[in-house]
Short mmCIF file of C-alpha atoms in Angstrom, two decimals:
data_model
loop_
_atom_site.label_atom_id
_atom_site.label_comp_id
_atom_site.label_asym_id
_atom_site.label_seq_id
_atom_site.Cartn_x
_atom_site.Cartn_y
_atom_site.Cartn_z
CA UNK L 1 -13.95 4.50 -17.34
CA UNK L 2 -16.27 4.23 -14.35
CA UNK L 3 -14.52 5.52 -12.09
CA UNK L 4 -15.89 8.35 -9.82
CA UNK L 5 -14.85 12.58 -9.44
CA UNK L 6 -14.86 13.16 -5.67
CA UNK L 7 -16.91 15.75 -4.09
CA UNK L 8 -13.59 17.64 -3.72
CA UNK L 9 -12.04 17.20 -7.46
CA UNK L 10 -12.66 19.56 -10.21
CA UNK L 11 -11.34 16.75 -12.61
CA UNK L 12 -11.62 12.83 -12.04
CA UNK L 13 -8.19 12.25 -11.01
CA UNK L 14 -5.79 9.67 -12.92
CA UNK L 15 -6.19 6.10 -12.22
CA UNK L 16 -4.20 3.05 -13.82
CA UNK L 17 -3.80 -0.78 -12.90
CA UNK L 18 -1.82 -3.51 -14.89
CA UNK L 19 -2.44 -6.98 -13.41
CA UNK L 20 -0.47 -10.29 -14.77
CA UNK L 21 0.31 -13.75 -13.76
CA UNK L 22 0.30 -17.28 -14.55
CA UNK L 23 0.45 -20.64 -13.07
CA UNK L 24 1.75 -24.22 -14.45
CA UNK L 25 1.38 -27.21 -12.60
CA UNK L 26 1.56 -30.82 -13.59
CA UNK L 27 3.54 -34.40 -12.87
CA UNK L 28 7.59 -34.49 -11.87
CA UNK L 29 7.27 -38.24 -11.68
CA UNK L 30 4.48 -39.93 -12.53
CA UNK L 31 1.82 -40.92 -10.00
CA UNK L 32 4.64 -40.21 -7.51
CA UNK L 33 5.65 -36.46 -7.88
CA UNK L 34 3.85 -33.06 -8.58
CA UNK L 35 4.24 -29.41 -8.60
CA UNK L 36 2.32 -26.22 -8.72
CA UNK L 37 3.16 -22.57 -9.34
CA UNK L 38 1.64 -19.38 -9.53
CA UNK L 39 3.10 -15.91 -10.29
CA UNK L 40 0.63 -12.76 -9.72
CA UNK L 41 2.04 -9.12 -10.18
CA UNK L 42 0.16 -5.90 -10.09
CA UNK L 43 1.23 -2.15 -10.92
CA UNK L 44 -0.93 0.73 -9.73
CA UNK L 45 -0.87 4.45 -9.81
CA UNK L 46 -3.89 5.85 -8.77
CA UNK L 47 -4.93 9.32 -8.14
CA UNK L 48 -5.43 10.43 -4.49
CA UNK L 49 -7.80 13.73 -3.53
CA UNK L 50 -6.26 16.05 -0.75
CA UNK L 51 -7.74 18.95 0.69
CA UNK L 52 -5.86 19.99 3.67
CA UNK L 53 -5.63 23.73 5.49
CA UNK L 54 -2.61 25.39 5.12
CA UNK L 55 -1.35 28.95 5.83
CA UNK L 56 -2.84 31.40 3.88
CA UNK L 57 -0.49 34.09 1.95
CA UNK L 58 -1.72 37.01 3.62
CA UNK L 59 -1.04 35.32 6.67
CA UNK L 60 2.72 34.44 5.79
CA UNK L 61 3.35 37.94 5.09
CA UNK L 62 2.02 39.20 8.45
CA UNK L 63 -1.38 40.75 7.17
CA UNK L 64 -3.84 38.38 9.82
CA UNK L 65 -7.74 38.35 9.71
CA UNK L 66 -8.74 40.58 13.50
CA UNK L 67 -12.41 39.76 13.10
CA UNK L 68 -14.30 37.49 10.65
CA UNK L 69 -17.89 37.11 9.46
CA UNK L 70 -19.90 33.99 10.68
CA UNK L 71 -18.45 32.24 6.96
CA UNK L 72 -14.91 32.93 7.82
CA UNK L 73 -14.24 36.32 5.55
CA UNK L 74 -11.84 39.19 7.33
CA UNK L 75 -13.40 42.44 8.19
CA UNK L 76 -10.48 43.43 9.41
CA UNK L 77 -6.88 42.84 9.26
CA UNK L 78 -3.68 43.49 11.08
CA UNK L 79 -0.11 43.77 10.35
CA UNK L 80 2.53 41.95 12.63
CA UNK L 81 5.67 41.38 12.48
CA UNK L 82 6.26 37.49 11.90
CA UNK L 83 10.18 36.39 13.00
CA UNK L 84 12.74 35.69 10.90
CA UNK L 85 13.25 32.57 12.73
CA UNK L 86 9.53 31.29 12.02
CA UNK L 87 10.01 31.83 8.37
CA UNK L 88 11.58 28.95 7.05
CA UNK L 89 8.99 27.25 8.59
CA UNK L 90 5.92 28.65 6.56
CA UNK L 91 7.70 27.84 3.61
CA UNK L 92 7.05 24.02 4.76
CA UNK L 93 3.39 25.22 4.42
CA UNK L 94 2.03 25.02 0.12
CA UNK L 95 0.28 28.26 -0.35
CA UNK L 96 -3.61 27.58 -0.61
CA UNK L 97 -4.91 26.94 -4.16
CA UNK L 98 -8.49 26.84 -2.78
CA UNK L 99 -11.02 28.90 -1.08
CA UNK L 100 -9.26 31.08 1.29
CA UNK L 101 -11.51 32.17 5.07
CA UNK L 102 -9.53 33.81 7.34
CA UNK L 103 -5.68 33.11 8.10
CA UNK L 104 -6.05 29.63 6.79
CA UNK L 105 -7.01 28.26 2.89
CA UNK L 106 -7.72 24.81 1.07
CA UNK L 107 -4.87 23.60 -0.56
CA UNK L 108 -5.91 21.17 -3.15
CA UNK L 109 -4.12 18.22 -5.01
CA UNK L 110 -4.38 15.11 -6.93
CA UNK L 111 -0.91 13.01 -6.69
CA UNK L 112 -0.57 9.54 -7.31
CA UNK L 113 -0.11 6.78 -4.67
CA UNK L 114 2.29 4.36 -6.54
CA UNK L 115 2.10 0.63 -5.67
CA UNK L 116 3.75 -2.62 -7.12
CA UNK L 117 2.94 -6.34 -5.61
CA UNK L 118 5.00 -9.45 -7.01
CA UNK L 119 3.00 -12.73 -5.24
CA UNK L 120 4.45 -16.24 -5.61
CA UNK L 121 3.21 -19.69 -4.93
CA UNK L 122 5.71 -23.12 -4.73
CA UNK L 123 3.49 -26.70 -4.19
CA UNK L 124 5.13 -29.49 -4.03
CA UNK L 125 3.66 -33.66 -3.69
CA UNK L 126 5.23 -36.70 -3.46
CA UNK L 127 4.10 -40.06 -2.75
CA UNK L 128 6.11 -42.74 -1.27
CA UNK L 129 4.02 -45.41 -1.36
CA UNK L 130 -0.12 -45.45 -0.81
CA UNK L 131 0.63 -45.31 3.02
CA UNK L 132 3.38 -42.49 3.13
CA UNK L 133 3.06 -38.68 1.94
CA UNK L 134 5.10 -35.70 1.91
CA UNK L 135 3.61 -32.21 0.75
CA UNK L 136 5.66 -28.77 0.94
CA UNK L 137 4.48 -25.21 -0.15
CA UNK L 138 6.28 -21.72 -0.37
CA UNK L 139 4.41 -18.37 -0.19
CA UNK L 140 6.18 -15.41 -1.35
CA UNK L 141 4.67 -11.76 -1.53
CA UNK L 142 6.40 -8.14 -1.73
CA UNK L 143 4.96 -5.14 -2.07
CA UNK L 144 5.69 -1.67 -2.43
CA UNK L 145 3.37 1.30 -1.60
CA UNK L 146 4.78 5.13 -2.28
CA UNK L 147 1.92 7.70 -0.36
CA UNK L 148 2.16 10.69 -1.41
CA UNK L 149 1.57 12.98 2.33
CA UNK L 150 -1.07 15.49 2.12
CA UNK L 151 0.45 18.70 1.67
CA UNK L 152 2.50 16.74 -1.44
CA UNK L 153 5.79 17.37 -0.61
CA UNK L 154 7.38 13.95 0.05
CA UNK L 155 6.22 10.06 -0.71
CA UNK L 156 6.16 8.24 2.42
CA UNK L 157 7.35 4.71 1.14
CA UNK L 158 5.60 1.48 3.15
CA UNK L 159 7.18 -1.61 1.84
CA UNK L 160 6.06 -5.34 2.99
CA UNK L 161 7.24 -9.01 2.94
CA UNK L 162 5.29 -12.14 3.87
CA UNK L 163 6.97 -15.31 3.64
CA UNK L 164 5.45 -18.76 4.52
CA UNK L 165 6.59 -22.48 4.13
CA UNK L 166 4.89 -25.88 4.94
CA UNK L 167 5.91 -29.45 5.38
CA UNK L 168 3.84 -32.17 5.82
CA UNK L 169 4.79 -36.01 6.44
CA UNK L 170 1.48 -37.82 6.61
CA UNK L 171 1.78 -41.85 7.52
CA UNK L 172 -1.45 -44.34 7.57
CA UNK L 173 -0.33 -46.87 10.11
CA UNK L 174 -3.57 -48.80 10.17
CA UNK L 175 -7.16 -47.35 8.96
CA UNK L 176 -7.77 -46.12 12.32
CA UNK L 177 -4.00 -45.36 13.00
CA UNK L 178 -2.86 -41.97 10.79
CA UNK L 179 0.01 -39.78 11.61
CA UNK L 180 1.03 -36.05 10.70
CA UNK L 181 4.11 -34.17 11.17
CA UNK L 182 3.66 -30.49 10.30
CA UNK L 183 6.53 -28.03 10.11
CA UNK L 184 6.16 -24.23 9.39
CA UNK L 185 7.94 -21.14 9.04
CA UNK L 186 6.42 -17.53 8.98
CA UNK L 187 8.40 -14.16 8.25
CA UNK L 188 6.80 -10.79 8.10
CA UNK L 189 8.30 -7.42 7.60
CA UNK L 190 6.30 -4.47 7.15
CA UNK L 191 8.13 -0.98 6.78
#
């Protein structure tokens, strides 16, 4: 509802986000053993603005601006001949659907930019005795982003994966005497 039209948009474009988790926690074995988890996921589309040149249709056809006015409007045209070989390429082009100056016009569009996050958190405590601890944890978090590119032909997908785990044996020898043995793994992919 608040959400802002850009200087570019003639409407405010579409924008939702559905956010859920939970976490539970609590005693394995008690005063020896607990655990804590946390689930977080979160589903967004959300309306991007674009307004990139592109070819205009004039231009496409072979009909190009020879001179222009100081804001970019043809005086004069002329006709060449534009290869057979070059025209699959225009097509790659989206026909302006904005203001048009010249050989080139605004093509304008709204897609969505997709995204979906799943985040997880493992804790885990244990106590020997009052001298001797052991403490784990597990980090988990995958996400999924589908960019639409500007002319809105194709979603570029950019997925990503973080994974982290933690163990650490902590020993009280004497109250000046404490030791800690800390192991760690980290894994990152990123598409």
């Amino acid at each position: 509802a608040l959400d802002a039209r850009n200087f570019f948009d003639t409407t405010i474009p579409a924008f939702r986000r559905h956010q859920a988790g939970g976490a539970l926690g609590g005693a394995i074995k008690k005063d020896k053993t607990f655990f804590f988890t946390n689930y977080e996921t979160l589903h967004e589309s959300k309306g991007l603005s674009y307004s990139v040149d592109s070819i205009s249709a004039a231009a496409r056809n072979g009909t190009v601006c020879a001179t222009s006015d100081k804001q970019g409007n043809c005086i004069t045209t002329k006709q060449i001949t534009v290869a057979q070989s070059v025209k699959p390429y225009l097509d790659l082009f989206p026909v302006p659907n904005g203001v048009v100056a010249g050989n080139t016009g605004k093509f304008v569009s709204g897609p969505p930019r997709l995204g979906k996050e799943d985040y997880v958190i493992g804790k885990i405590d244990h106590s020997f005795s009052s001298s001797t601890t052991l403490s784990g944890s597990y980090t988990y978090d995958d996400s999924h982003v589908n960019s639409p590119d500007s002319y809105n032909v194709r979603l570029v997908n950019a997925p990503t994966r973080r994974q982290n785990m933690v163990l650490n044996l902590q020993h009280i020898f004497t109250p000046s005497l404490i030791n800690t043995t800390r192991v760690g793994f980290s894994r990152t992919y990123g598409g």
